[in-house]
Amino acid sequence: MTTTTAAATKTTSDDQPSIANDRTWQDAVCTLVDHFVRTEACFSSGELAKLLREQRVDFRFAVAELGEFVKDLFHEGAIEYRDDYGRVSPAVQVPRRTTGRSRTPAGTEVFVYAPTPALGASHDFEVEIPRPGFTPTALERQRFAAAVAQANAPMVASVHGDGRLCIPRRAFEDLSHATGVSIKGGDTVYVEVDDSGDALRVYLESRAGCSAHALSPERGRVRFSAPANLKAFAAGASYAIVVDGDALRIALG
């Protein structure tokens, strides 16, 4: 990830970057992310929120909107690790769940960003995030609510004007948590027609007989035309998505 703030960052005595001069909370997040990837460290959006709440009490943000901002960075390919040999690799988004060690309820789904799935799976990510030191304005409450709504949006596949079916990133995030499979931008997903002939199944791991499609690196979604053994998708149509075992199931009937 490259930002102008990171280049000028100075580290504090505990080797954390200073965010004292960052203009916005988004700039501060980028500064912290740059530090973590430069030191090949894992992190979660909760850990970032904790640091911002402790070091910049003047920043007005909700944890949910910070989390969505980090997801956007991830899917845009802006979170990359560089090893000692200069080789660059995109971060992986590792699904985890809280155990209830902090104020966050046990079982809450969290993503850890890491150089490898194994490192992300072993990272100790649970922290106590300080409560905000401000009372949100009406406009801020609307903004915070919009972030929560985005994170919990209904899982719906929609057909675009060009006839391609679009499955949103939210669905793949849910499937990642359900299966424990880590994802990264541009990953391949696998689509097959259900045995019933009136539904699609989409997997994160390779399956025989499936067609392969890449997640868009900038949005984390996938779009594809109807498989050869189905009639063309009708522009404007929409279909509910459910997690069914190790797949997304999209009923077309």
Coordinates of N, CA and C in Angstrom, one line a residue:
M1 N 0.8 -1.2 0.0 CA 0.0 0.0 0.0 C 0.9 1.2 0.0
T2 N 0.5 2.2 -0.8 CA 1.3 3.4 -0.9 C 0.5 4.6 -0.5
T3 N 1.0 5.4 0.5 CA 0.3 6.6 0.8 C 1.4 7.7 1.1
T4 N 1.0 8.9 0.9 CA 2.0 10.0 1.2 C 2.2 10.1 2.6
T5 N 1.3 9.8 3.5 CA 1.4 9.9 4.9 C 2.5 9.0 5.4
A6 N 2.5 7.8 4.9 CA 3.5 6.8 5.4 C 4.9 7.1 5.2
A7 N 5.2 7.8 4.1 CA 6.6 8.1 3.8 C 7.2 9.0 4.8
A8 N 6.4 9.9 5.4 CA 7.0 10.8 6.4 C 6.7 10.4 7.8
T9 N 6.2 9.2 8.0 CA 5.8 8.7 9.4 C 7.0 8.5 10.2
K10 N 7.0 9.0 11.5 CA 8.0 8.7 12.5 C 7.4 7.7 13.5
T11 N 8.2 6.8 14.0 CA 7.6 5.8 15.0 C 7.8 6.4 16.4
T12 N 6.9 6.0 17.3 CA 7.0 6.4 18.6 C 7.9 5.4 19.4
S13 N 8.1 5.6 20.7 CA 9.0 4.7 21.4 C 8.6 3.3 21.4
D14 N 7.4 3.0 21.3 CA 6.9 1.6 21.3 C 6.8 1.0 19.9
D15 N 7.5 1.8 18.9 CA 7.5 1.3 17.5 C 6.2 1.4 16.8
Q16 N 5.3 2.2 17.4 CA 4.0 2.4 16.7 C 4.2 3.7 15.9
P17 N 3.6 3.9 14.7 CA 3.7 5.1 14.0 C 3.0 6.3 14.7
S18 N 3.5 7.5 14.6 CA 2.7 8.6 15.1 C 1.6 9.0 14.1
I19 N 0.4 9.2 14.6 CA -0.7 9.7 13.8 C -1.1 11.1 14.2
A20 N -0.2 11.8 15.0 CA -0.5 13.1 15.6 C -0.8 14.1 14.5
N21 N -0.2 14.0 13.4 CA -0.3 15.0 12.3 C -1.3 14.6 11.2
D22 N -1.9 13.5 11.3 CA -2.8 13.1 10.2 C -4.0 13.9 10.3
R23 N -4.5 14.3 9.1 CA -5.6 15.3 9.0 C -7.0 14.6 9.3
T24 N -7.2 13.4 8.8 CA -8.4 12.7 9.0 C -8.2 11.3 9.5
W25 N -9.3 10.7 10.0 CA -9.2 9.4 10.5 C -8.8 8.4 9.4
Q26 N -9.2 8.7 8.2 CA -8.9 7.8 7.1 C -7.4 7.9 6.8
D27 N -6.8 9.1 6.9 CA -5.3 9.2 6.7 C -4.6 8.5 7.8
A28 N -5.1 8.5 9.0 CA -4.5 7.8 10.2 C -4.6 6.3 10.0
V29 N -5.7 5.8 9.5 CA -5.8 4.4 9.2 C -4.7 4.0 8.2
C30 N -4.6 4.8 7.1 CA -3.6 4.4 6.1 C -2.2 4.4 6.7
T31 N -1.9 5.4 7.6 CA -0.6 5.4 8.2 C -0.3 4.2 9.0
L32 N -1.3 3.7 9.8 CA -1.2 2.5 10.6 C -1.1 1.3 9.7
V33 N -1.9 1.2 8.7 CA -1.8 0.0 7.8 C -0.5 0.0 7.1
D34 N 0.1 1.1 6.7 CA 1.4 1.1 6.0 C 2.4 0.6 7.0
H35 N 2.3 1.0 8.3 CA 3.3 0.5 9.3 C 3.2 -1.0 9.5
F36 N 1.9 -1.5 9.6 CA 1.8 -3.0 9.8 C 2.3 -3.8 8.6
V37 N 2.0 -3.4 7.4 CA 2.5 -4.2 6.3 C 4.0 -4.0 6.1
R38 N 4.5 -2.9 6.4 CA 6.0 -2.7 6.3 C 6.7 -3.6 7.3
T39 N 6.1 -3.9 8.4 CA 6.7 -4.7 9.4 C 6.2 -6.1 9.4
E40 N 5.4 -6.5 8.3 CA 4.9 -7.8 8.1 C 4.1 -8.3 9.3
A41 N 3.3 -7.4 9.8 CA 2.4 -7.7 11.0 C 1.0 -7.9 10.6
C42 N 0.3 -8.7 11.3 CA -1.2 -8.9 11.1 C -1.9 -7.8 11.8
F43 N -3.2 -7.5 11.4 CA -4.0 -6.5 12.1 C -5.4 -6.7 11.7
S44 N -6.3 -6.2 12.6 CA -7.7 -6.2 12.3 C -8.2 -4.7 12.4
S45 N -9.4 -4.5 11.9 CA -9.9 -3.1 11.9 C -10.2 -2.7 13.4
G46 N -10.5 -3.7 14.3 CA -10.7 -3.3 15.7 C -9.4 -2.8 16.3
E47 N -8.3 -3.4 15.9 CA -7.0 -2.9 16.5 C -6.7 -1.5 16.0
L48 N -7.0 -1.2 14.7 CA -6.9 0.1 14.2 C -7.7 1.1 15.0
A49 N -9.0 0.7 15.2 CA -9.9 1.6 15.9 C -9.4 1.9 17.3
K50 N -8.9 0.9 18.0 CA -8.4 1.1 19.3 C -7.3 2.1 19.3
L51 N -6.3 2.0 18.4 CA -5.2 3.0 18.3 C -5.7 4.4 18.0
L52 N -6.7 4.5 17.1 CA -7.2 5.8 16.8 C -7.9 6.4 18.0
R53 N -8.7 5.6 18.7 CA -9.5 6.1 19.9 C -8.5 6.6 21.0
E54 N -7.4 5.9 21.1 CA -6.4 6.2 22.2 C -5.6 7.4 21.8
Q55 N -5.2 7.5 20.6 CA -4.2 8.5 20.2 C -4.8 9.8 19.6
R56 N -6.0 9.7 19.0 CA -6.7 10.8 18.4 C -8.1 10.9 18.8
V57 N -8.3 11.4 20.0 CA -9.7 11.5 20.6 C -10.5 12.5 19.8
D58 N -9.9 13.3 19.0 CA -10.6 14.3 18.2 C -11.3 13.7 17.0
F59 N -10.9 12.5 16.6 CA -11.4 11.9 15.4 C -12.8 11.4 15.7
R60 N -13.8 11.7 14.8 CA -15.2 11.3 15.0 C -15.5 10.2 13.9
F61 N -15.5 9.0 14.4 CA -15.8 7.9 13.5 C -16.5 6.8 14.2
A62 N -17.1 5.9 13.5 CA -17.7 4.7 14.1 C -16.9 3.5 13.7
V63 N -16.8 2.5 14.6 CA -16.0 1.3 14.3 C -16.5 0.6 13.0
A64 N -17.8 0.6 12.8 CA -18.3 -0.1 11.6 C -17.8 0.6 10.3
E65 N -17.8 1.9 10.3 CA -17.4 2.6 9.1 C -15.9 2.5 8.9
L66 N -15.1 2.4 10.0 CA -13.7 2.2 9.8 C -13.5 0.8 9.2
G67 N -14.3 -0.2 9.7 CA -14.1 -1.6 9.2 C -14.4 -1.6 7.7
E68 N -15.5 -0.9 7.2 CA -15.8 -0.9 5.8 C -14.7 -0.2 5.0
F69 N -14.1 0.8 5.6 CA -13.1 1.5 4.9 C -11.9 0.6 4.7
V70 N -11.5 -0.2 5.7 CA -10.4 -1.1 5.5 C -10.7 -2.2 4.5
K71 N -12.0 -2.7 4.5 CA -12.4 -3.6 3.5 C -12.2 -3.0 2.1
D72 N -12.6 -1.8 1.9 CA -12.4 -1.1 0.6 C -11.0 -1.1 0.2
L73 N -10.1 -0.7 1.1 CA -8.7 -0.7 0.8 C -8.2 -2.1 0.4
F74 N -8.7 -3.1 1.1 CA -8.3 -4.5 0.8 C -8.7 -4.9 -0.6
H75 N -9.9 -4.6 -0.9 CA -10.4 -5.0 -2.2 C -9.9 -4.2 -3.4
E76 N -9.4 -3.0 -3.1 CA -8.8 -2.1 -4.1 C -7.3 -2.5 -4.3
G77 N -6.9 -3.5 -3.6 CA -5.5 -4.0 -3.7 C -4.5 -3.0 -3.0
A78 N -4.9 -2.2 -2.1 CA -4.1 -1.2 -1.5 C -3.4 -1.7 -0.2
I79 N -3.6 -3.0 0.2 CA -2.9 -3.6 1.3 C -2.0 -4.7 0.8
E80 N -0.7 -4.4 0.8 CA 0.3 -5.3 0.2 C 1.4 -5.5 1.2
Y81 N 2.0 -6.7 1.3 CA 3.1 -7.0 2.1 C 4.4 -7.1 1.2
R82 N 5.5 -6.7 1.7 CA 6.8 -6.8 1.0 C 7.8 -7.5 1.9
D83 N 8.3 -8.7 1.4 CA 9.2 -9.4 2.2 C 10.7 -8.9 2.1
D84 N 11.6 -9.5 2.8 CA 13.0 -9.1 2.9 C 13.7 -9.0 1.5
Y85 N 13.1 -9.8 0.6 CA 13.7 -9.8 -0.7 C 13.0 -8.9 -1.7
G86 N 12.1 -8.1 -1.2 CA 11.4 -7.1 -2.1 C 10.2 -7.7 -2.8
R87 N 9.9 -8.9 -2.6 CA 8.7 -9.5 -3.2 C 7.4 -9.0 -2.6
V88 N 6.5 -8.6 -3.5 CA 5.2 -8.0 -3.0 C 4.1 -9.0 -3.2
S89 N 3.3 -9.2 -2.2 CA 2.1 -10.1 -2.2 C 1.0 -9.4 -1.6
P90 N -0.2 -9.5 -2.1 CA -1.4 -8.9 -1.5 C -1.8 -9.6 -0.2
A91 N -2.3 -8.8 0.7 CA -2.8 -9.3 2.0 C -3.9 -10.3 1.8
V92 N -4.0 -11.2 2.7 CA -5.2 -12.1 2.7 C -6.1 -11.7 3.8
Q93 N -7.4 -11.9 3.6 CA -8.4 -11.5 4.5 C -8.9 -12.8 5.2
V94 N -8.5 -13.0 6.5 CA -8.7 -14.2 7.2 C -9.9 -14.1 8.1
P95 N -10.9 -15.0 8.0 CA -12.1 -15.0 8.8 C -11.8 -15.5 10.2
R96 N -12.2 -14.7 11.2 CA -12.1 -15.1 12.6 C -13.4 -14.8 13.4
R97 N -13.5 -15.3 14.6 CA -14.6 -15.0 15.4 C -14.1 -14.6 16.8
T98 N -14.7 -13.7 17.5 CA -14.3 -13.3 18.8 C -14.7 -14.4 19.8
T99 N -13.9 -14.4 20.9 CA -14.2 -15.3 22.0 C -14.9 -14.7 23.2
G100 N -15.1 -13.4 23.2 CA -15.7 -12.7 24.3 C -14.8 -12.1 25.3
R101 N -13.5 -12.0 25.0 CA -12.5 -11.5 25.9 C -12.6 -10.0 26.1
S102 N -13.3 -9.3 25.2 CA -13.5 -7.9 25.3 C -15.0 -7.5 25.3
R103 N -15.3 -6.3 25.2 CA -16.7 -5.8 25.2 C -17.5 -6.4 24.0
T104 N -16.7 -6.7 22.9 CA -17.4 -7.3 21.7 C -17.9 -8.7 22.1
P105 N -19.2 -8.9 21.8 CA -19.8 -10.2 22.1 C -19.0 -11.4 21.5
A106 N -19.0 -12.5 22.2 CA -18.4 -13.7 21.6 C -19.1 -14.1 20.3
G107 N -18.4 -14.6 19.4 CA -18.9 -15.1 18.1 C -19.0 -14.0 17.1
T108 N -18.6 -12.8 17.4 CA -18.7 -11.7 16.4 C -17.7 -12.0 15.3
E109 N -18.1 -11.9 14.0 CA -17.2 -12.2 12.9 C -16.3 -11.0 12.6
V110 N -15.0 -11.3 12.5 CA -14.0 -10.3 12.3 C -13.0 -10.8 11.2
F111 N -12.5 -9.9 10.4 CA -11.4 -10.2 9.5 C -10.1 -9.8 10.0
V112 N -9.1 -10.6 9.9 CA -7.7 -10.3 10.1 C -7.0 -10.2 8.8
Y113 N -6.2 -9.1 8.6 CA -5.4 -8.9 7.4 C -4.0 -9.4 7.7
A114 N -3.5 -10.2 6.8 CA -2.2 -10.9 7.1 C -1.4 -11.3 5.9
P115 N -0.1 -11.6 6.1 CA 0.7 -12.0 4.9 C 0.2 -13.4 4.4
T116 N -0.2 -14.3 5.3 CA -0.6 -15.6 5.0 C -1.8 -16.0 5.8
P117 N -2.6 -17.0 5.3 CA -3.7 -17.5 6.1 C -3.3 -18.0 7.5
A118 N -2.2 -18.7 7.6 CA -1.7 -19.3 8.8 C -1.4 -18.2 9.9
L119 N -0.7 -17.2 9.4 CA -0.4 -16.1 10.4 C -1.7 -15.4 10.8
G120 N -2.6 -15.2 9.9 CA -3.9 -14.5 10.3 C -4.7 -15.4 11.2
A121 N -4.6 -16.7 11.1 CA -5.4 -17.6 11.9 C -4.9 -17.6 13.4
S122 N -3.6 -17.3 13.5 CA -3.0 -17.4 14.9 C -2.8 -16.0 15.5
H123 N -3.1 -15.0 14.8 CA -3.0 -13.6 15.3 C -3.9 -13.3 16.5
D124 N -3.4 -12.7 17.5 CA -4.3 -12.4 18.7 C -4.9 -11.0 18.4
F125 N -6.1 -11.0 17.9 CA -6.7 -9.7 17.4 C -7.6 -9.1 18.4
E126 N -8.0 -9.8 19.4 CA -9.1 -9.2 20.3 C -8.5 -8.1 21.2
V127 N -9.1 -7.0 21.1 CA -8.7 -5.8 21.9 C -10.0 -5.1 22.5
E128 N -9.8 -4.3 23.5 CA -10.8 -3.5 24.1 C -10.8 -2.2 23.4
I129 N -11.8 -1.9 22.6 CA -11.9 -0.6 21.9 C -12.5 0.4 22.8
P130 N -11.8 1.5 23.1 CA -12.4 2.6 23.9 C -13.7 3.1 23.3
R131 N -14.6 3.5 24.2 CA -15.9 4.1 23.7 C -15.6 5.5 23.2
P132 N -16.3 6.0 22.2 CA -16.1 7.3 21.7 C -16.3 8.4 22.7
G133 N -15.4 9.4 22.6 CA -15.5 10.5 23.6 C -16.3 11.7 23.1
F134 N -17.3 11.4 22.2 CA -18.1 12.5 21.7 C -19.6 12.0 21.5
T135 N -20.5 12.9 21.4 CA -21.9 12.6 21.1 C -22.1 12.8 19.7
P136 N -22.5 11.8 18.9 CA -22.7 12.0 17.5 C -23.8 13.0 17.2
T137 N -23.6 13.8 16.1 CA -24.6 14.7 15.6 C -25.6 13.9 14.8
A138 N -26.7 14.5 14.5 CA -27.7 13.8 13.7 C -27.2 13.3 12.4
L139 N -26.3 14.1 11.7 CA -25.7 13.7 10.5 C -24.8 12.6 10.6
E140 N -24.0 12.6 11.7 CA -23.1 11.5 12.0 C -23.8 10.2 12.3
R141 N -24.9 10.3 13.0 CA -25.7 9.1 13.3 C -26.2 8.5 12.0
Q142 N -26.6 9.3 11.0 CA -27.0 8.8 9.7 C -25.8 8.1 9.0
R143 N -24.7 8.7 9.1 CA -23.5 8.2 8.5 C -23.1 6.8 9.1
F144 N -23.1 6.8 10.4 CA -22.8 5.6 11.1 C -23.8 4.5 10.8
A145 N -25.1 4.8 10.8 CA -26.1 3.8 10.5 C -25.9 3.3 9.0
A146 N -25.5 4.1 8.1 CA -25.3 3.7 6.7 C -24.2 2.7 6.7
A147 N -23.1 2.9 7.5 CA -22.0 1.9 7.5 C -22.5 0.6 8.0
V148 N -23.3 0.6 9.1 CA -23.8 -0.7 9.6 C -24.7 -1.4 8.6
A149 N -25.5 -0.6 7.9 CA -26.4 -1.1 6.9 C -25.6 -1.8 5.7
Q150 N -24.5 -1.1 5.4 CA -23.7 -1.7 4.3 C -23.1 -3.0 4.7
A151 N -22.6 -3.1 6.0 CA -22.0 -4.3 6.5 C -23.0 -5.4 6.6
N152 N -24.3 -5.1 6.8 CA -25.3 -6.1 7.0 C -26.3 -6.1 5.9
A153 N -26.0 -5.6 4.7 CA -26.9 -5.5 3.6 C -27.4 -6.9 3.2
P154 N -28.7 -7.0 2.7 CA -29.2 -8.3 2.3 C -28.3 -8.8 1.1
M155 N -28.2 -10.2 1.1 CA -27.4 -10.8 0.1 C -28.3 -11.1 -1.1
V156 N -28.1 -10.2 -2.1 CA -29.0 -10.3 -3.3 C -28.1 -10.3 -4.6
A157 N -28.3 -11.2 -5.5 CA -27.6 -11.2 -6.7 C -28.5 -10.5 -7.7
S158 N -27.9 -9.6 -8.5 CA -28.7 -8.8 -9.4 C -28.1 -8.9 -10.8
V159 N -29.0 -8.8 -11.8 CA -28.6 -8.9 -13.2 C -28.4 -7.5 -13.8
H160 N -27.2 -7.2 -14.2 CA -26.9 -5.8 -14.8 C -27.5 -5.7 -16.2
G161 N -27.4 -4.5 -16.8 CA -27.9 -4.3 -18.1 C -27.3 -5.1 -19.2
D162 N -26.1 -5.5 -19.0 CA -25.4 -6.3 -20.0 C -25.7 -7.8 -19.9
G163 N -26.6 -8.1 -19.0 CA -27.0 -9.5 -18.8 C -26.2 -10.4 -17.9
R164 N -25.2 -9.7 -17.3 CA -24.3 -10.5 -16.3 C -24.9 -10.5 -14.9
L165 N -24.8 -11.6 -14.2 CA -25.3 -11.7 -12.9 C -24.2 -11.2 -12.0
C166 N -24.5 -10.3 -11.0 CA -23.5 -9.8 -10.1 C -23.8 -10.3 -8.7
I167 N -22.7 -10.9 -8.1 CA -22.8 -11.4 -6.7 C -21.9 -10.4 -5.9
P168 N -22.5 -9.7 -4.9 CA -21.7 -8.7 -4.1 C -20.7 -9.3 -3.2
R169 N -19.8 -8.4 -2.8 CA -18.7 -8.9 -1.9 C -19.3 -9.4 -0.5
R170 N -20.4 -8.8 -0.1 CA -20.9 -9.2 1.2 C -21.2 -10.7 1.2
A171 N -21.6 -11.3 0.1 CA -21.9 -12.7 0.1 C -20.6 -13.5 0.2
F172 N -19.6 -13.1 -0.4 CA -18.3 -13.8 -0.3 C -17.7 -13.7 1.1
E173 N -17.9 -12.5 1.8 CA -17.5 -12.4 3.1 C -18.2 -13.3 4.0
D174 N -19.5 -13.5 3.9 CA -20.3 -14.5 4.7 C -19.8 -15.9 4.4
L175 N -19.6 -16.2 3.1 CA -19.1 -17.5 2.8 C -17.7 -17.8 3.4
S176 N -16.9 -16.8 3.4 CA -15.5 -17.0 3.9 C -15.6 -17.3 5.4
H177 N -16.5 -16.6 6.2 CA -16.7 -16.9 7.6 C -17.3 -18.3 7.8
A178 N -18.2 -18.7 6.9 CA -18.9 -20.0 7.0 C -18.0 -21.2 6.8
T179 N -17.0 -21.0 5.9 CA -16.1 -22.1 5.5 C -14.7 -22.0 6.1
G180 N -14.4 -20.8 6.6 CA -13.0 -20.6 7.1 C -12.0 -20.4 6.1
V181 N -12.4 -20.2 4.8 CA -11.5 -20.0 3.7 C -11.1 -18.5 3.6
S182 N -9.8 -18.2 3.6 CA -9.4 -16.8 3.4 C -9.5 -16.4 1.9
I183 N -9.7 -15.1 1.7 CA -9.8 -14.6 0.4 C -8.9 -13.4 0.2
K184 N -8.6 -13.1 -1.1 CA -7.9 -11.9 -1.4 C -8.4 -11.4 -2.8
G185 N -8.1 -10.1 -3.0 CA -8.6 -9.5 -4.3 C -8.1 -10.3 -5.5
G186 N -9.1 -10.5 -6.4 CA -8.7 -11.2 -7.7 C -8.8 -12.7 -7.6
D187 N -9.1 -13.3 -6.4 CA -9.2 -14.7 -6.2 C -10.3 -15.3 -7.2
T188 N -10.1 -16.5 -7.5 CA -11.0 -17.2 -8.4 C -12.1 -17.9 -7.5
V189 N -13.4 -17.7 -8.0 CA -14.5 -18.5 -7.4 C -15.0 -19.4 -8.5
Y190 N -15.8 -20.4 -8.0 CA -16.2 -21.5 -8.9 C -17.7 -21.6 -8.9
V191 N -18.3 -21.6 -10.1 CA -19.7 -21.6 -10.3 C -20.2 -22.9 -11.0
E192 N -21.3 -23.5 -10.5 CA -21.9 -24.6 -11.1 C -23.4 -24.5 -11.1
V193 N -24.1 -25.2 -12.0 CA -25.5 -25.2 -11.9 C -25.9 -26.3 -11.0
D194 N -26.8 -26.1 -10.1 CA -27.3 -27.0 -9.1 C -27.9 -28.2 -9.9
D195 N -27.9 -29.4 -9.2 CA -28.5 -30.6 -9.8 C -30.0 -30.4 -10.2
S196 N -30.6 -29.5 -9.5 CA -32.1 -29.2 -9.8 C -32.2 -28.5 -11.1
G197 N -31.2 -27.8 -11.5 CA -31.2 -27.0 -12.8 C -31.8 -25.7 -12.6
D198 N -32.3 -25.3 -11.4 CA -32.9 -24.0 -11.3 C -32.2 -23.2 -10.2
A199 N -30.9 -23.5 -9.9 CA -30.1 -22.7 -9.0 C -28.7 -22.8 -9.3
L200 N -27.9 -21.8 -8.8 CA -26.5 -21.8 -9.0 C -25.8 -22.0 -7.6
R201 N -24.7 -22.7 -7.6 CA -23.9 -22.8 -6.4 C -22.5 -22.2 -6.7
V202 N -22.0 -21.5 -5.8 CA -20.7 -20.7 -6.0 C -19.8 -21.1 -4.8
Y203 N -18.6 -21.5 -5.1 CA -17.6 -22.0 -4.1 C -16.4 -21.1 -4.1
L204 N -15.7 -21.1 -3.0 CA -14.4 -20.4 -2.9 C -13.2 -21.3 -3.2
E205 N -13.5 -22.6 -3.3 CA -12.4 -23.6 -3.6 C -12.8 -24.3 -4.9
S206 N -11.8 -24.8 -5.6 CA -12.0 -25.4 -6.9 C -12.8 -26.7 -6.8
R207 N -13.7 -26.8 -7.7 CA -14.6 -28.0 -7.8 C -14.6 -28.5 -9.3
A208 N -14.6 -29.8 -9.5 CA -14.7 -30.3 -10.8 C -16.0 -30.0 -11.4
G209 N -16.0 -29.6 -12.7 CA -17.2 -29.3 -13.4 C -17.7 -27.8 -13.3
C210 N -17.0 -27.1 -12.5 CA -17.4 -25.7 -12.3 C -16.7 -24.7 -13.3
S211 N -17.3 -23.6 -13.6 CA -16.7 -22.6 -14.4 C -16.0 -21.6 -13.4
A212 N -14.8 -21.1 -13.8 CA -14.0 -20.2 -12.9 C -14.2 -18.8 -13.3
H213 N -14.4 -17.9 -12.3 CA -14.5 -16.5 -12.5 C -13.7 -15.8 -11.4
A214 N -13.1 -14.7 -11.7 CA -12.3 -13.9 -10.8 C -13.1 -12.9 -10.1
L215 N -12.9 -12.7 -8.8 CA -13.4 -11.6 -8.0 C -12.8 -10.3 -8.6
S216 N -13.6 -9.3 -8.8 CA -13.0 -8.1 -9.2 C -12.1 -7.5 -8.2
P217 N -10.8 -7.2 -8.5 CA -9.8 -6.8 -7.5 C -10.2 -5.5 -6.8
E218 N -11.1 -4.7 -7.5 CA -11.4 -3.4 -6.9 C -12.7 -3.4 -6.1
R219 N -13.5 -4.4 -6.3 CA -14.8 -4.4 -5.6 C -15.1 -5.6 -4.8
G220 N -14.4 -6.7 -5.0 CA -14.6 -8.0 -4.3 C -15.8 -8.7 -4.7
R221 N -16.4 -8.3 -5.8 CA -17.6 -9.0 -6.3 C -17.3 -9.8 -7.6
V222 N -18.3 -10.5 -8.1 CA -18.0 -11.2 -9.4 C -19.3 -11.0 -10.3
R223 N -19.0 -11.0 -11.6 CA -20.1 -10.8 -12.6 C -19.8 -11.8 -13.7
F224 N -20.9 -12.5 -14.1 CA -20.7 -13.5 -15.2 C -22.0 -13.7 -15.9
S225 N -21.9 -14.1 -17.2 CA -23.1 -14.4 -18.0 C -23.7 -15.8 -17.6
A226 N -24.9 -16.1 -18.0 CA -25.5 -17.4 -17.7 C -24.7 -18.5 -18.3
P227 N -24.5 -19.6 -17.5 CA -23.8 -20.8 -18.1 C -24.6 -21.3 -19.3
A228 N -23.9 -22.1 -20.1 CA -24.4 -22.5 -21.4 C -25.7 -23.3 -21.3
N229 N -25.8 -24.0 -20.2 CA -27.0 -24.9 -20.0 C -28.2 -24.2 -19.3
L230 N -28.1 -22.8 -19.2 CA -29.2 -22.1 -18.6 C -29.6 -21.0 -19.7
K231 N -30.8 -20.6 -19.6 CA -31.2 -19.4 -20.4 C -30.6 -18.2 -19.9
A232 N -30.5 -17.2 -20.8 CA -29.8 -15.9 -20.4 C -30.5 -15.3 -19.2
F233 N -29.7 -14.6 -18.4 CA -30.3 -13.9 -17.3 C -31.0 -12.6 -17.8
A234 N -32.1 -12.3 -17.2 CA -32.9 -11.1 -17.6 C -32.4 -9.9 -16.9
A235 N -32.1 -8.9 -17.6 CA -31.6 -7.6 -17.0 C -32.6 -7.1 -16.1
G236 N -32.1 -6.7 -14.9 CA -33.0 -6.1 -13.9 C -33.5 -7.2 -12.9
A237 N -33.4 -8.4 -13.2 CA -33.8 -9.5 -12.2 C -32.9 -9.5 -11.0
S238 N -33.4 -10.0 -9.9 CA -32.6 -10.2 -8.7 C -33.0 -11.5 -8.0
Y239 N -32.1 -12.1 -7.3 CA -32.3 -13.4 -6.7 C -31.6 -13.4 -5.3
A240 N -32.3 -14.0 -4.3 CA -31.7 -14.1 -3.0 C -30.5 -15.0 -3.0
I241 N -29.6 -14.7 -2.1 CA -28.4 -15.6 -1.9 C -28.4 -16.1 -0.5
V242 N -28.2 -17.4 -0.4 CA -28.0 -18.0 1.0 C -26.7 -18.8 1.0
V243 N -26.1 -18.9 2.2 CA -25.0 -19.7 2.4 C -25.5 -21.1 2.7
D244 N -25.1 -22.1 1.9 CA -25.6 -23.5 2.0 C -24.4 -24.4 2.0
G245 N -24.0 -24.7 3.3 CA -22.8 -25.6 3.4 C -21.6 -24.8 3.0
D246 N -20.8 -25.3 2.0 CA -19.6 -24.7 1.6 C -19.8 -23.9 0.3
A247 N -21.0 -23.5 0.1 CA -21.3 -22.7 -1.2 C -22.3 -21.6 -0.9
L248 N -22.4 -20.7 -1.8 CA -23.5 -19.8 -2.0 C -24.5 -20.4 -2.9
R249 N -25.8 -20.4 -2.5 CA -26.8 -20.9 -3.4 C -27.7 -19.8 -3.8
I250 N -27.9 -19.7 -5.1 CA -28.7 -18.7 -5.7 C -29.9 -19.3 -6.5
A251 N -31.1 -19.3 -5.9 CA -32.2 -19.9 -6.6 C -32.7 -19.0 -7.7
L252 N -32.8 -19.5 -8.9 CA -33.2 -18.7 -10.0 C -34.7 -18.8 -10.4
G253 N -35.4 -19.7 -9.7 CA -36.8 -19.9 -10.0 C -37.7 -18.8 -9.4

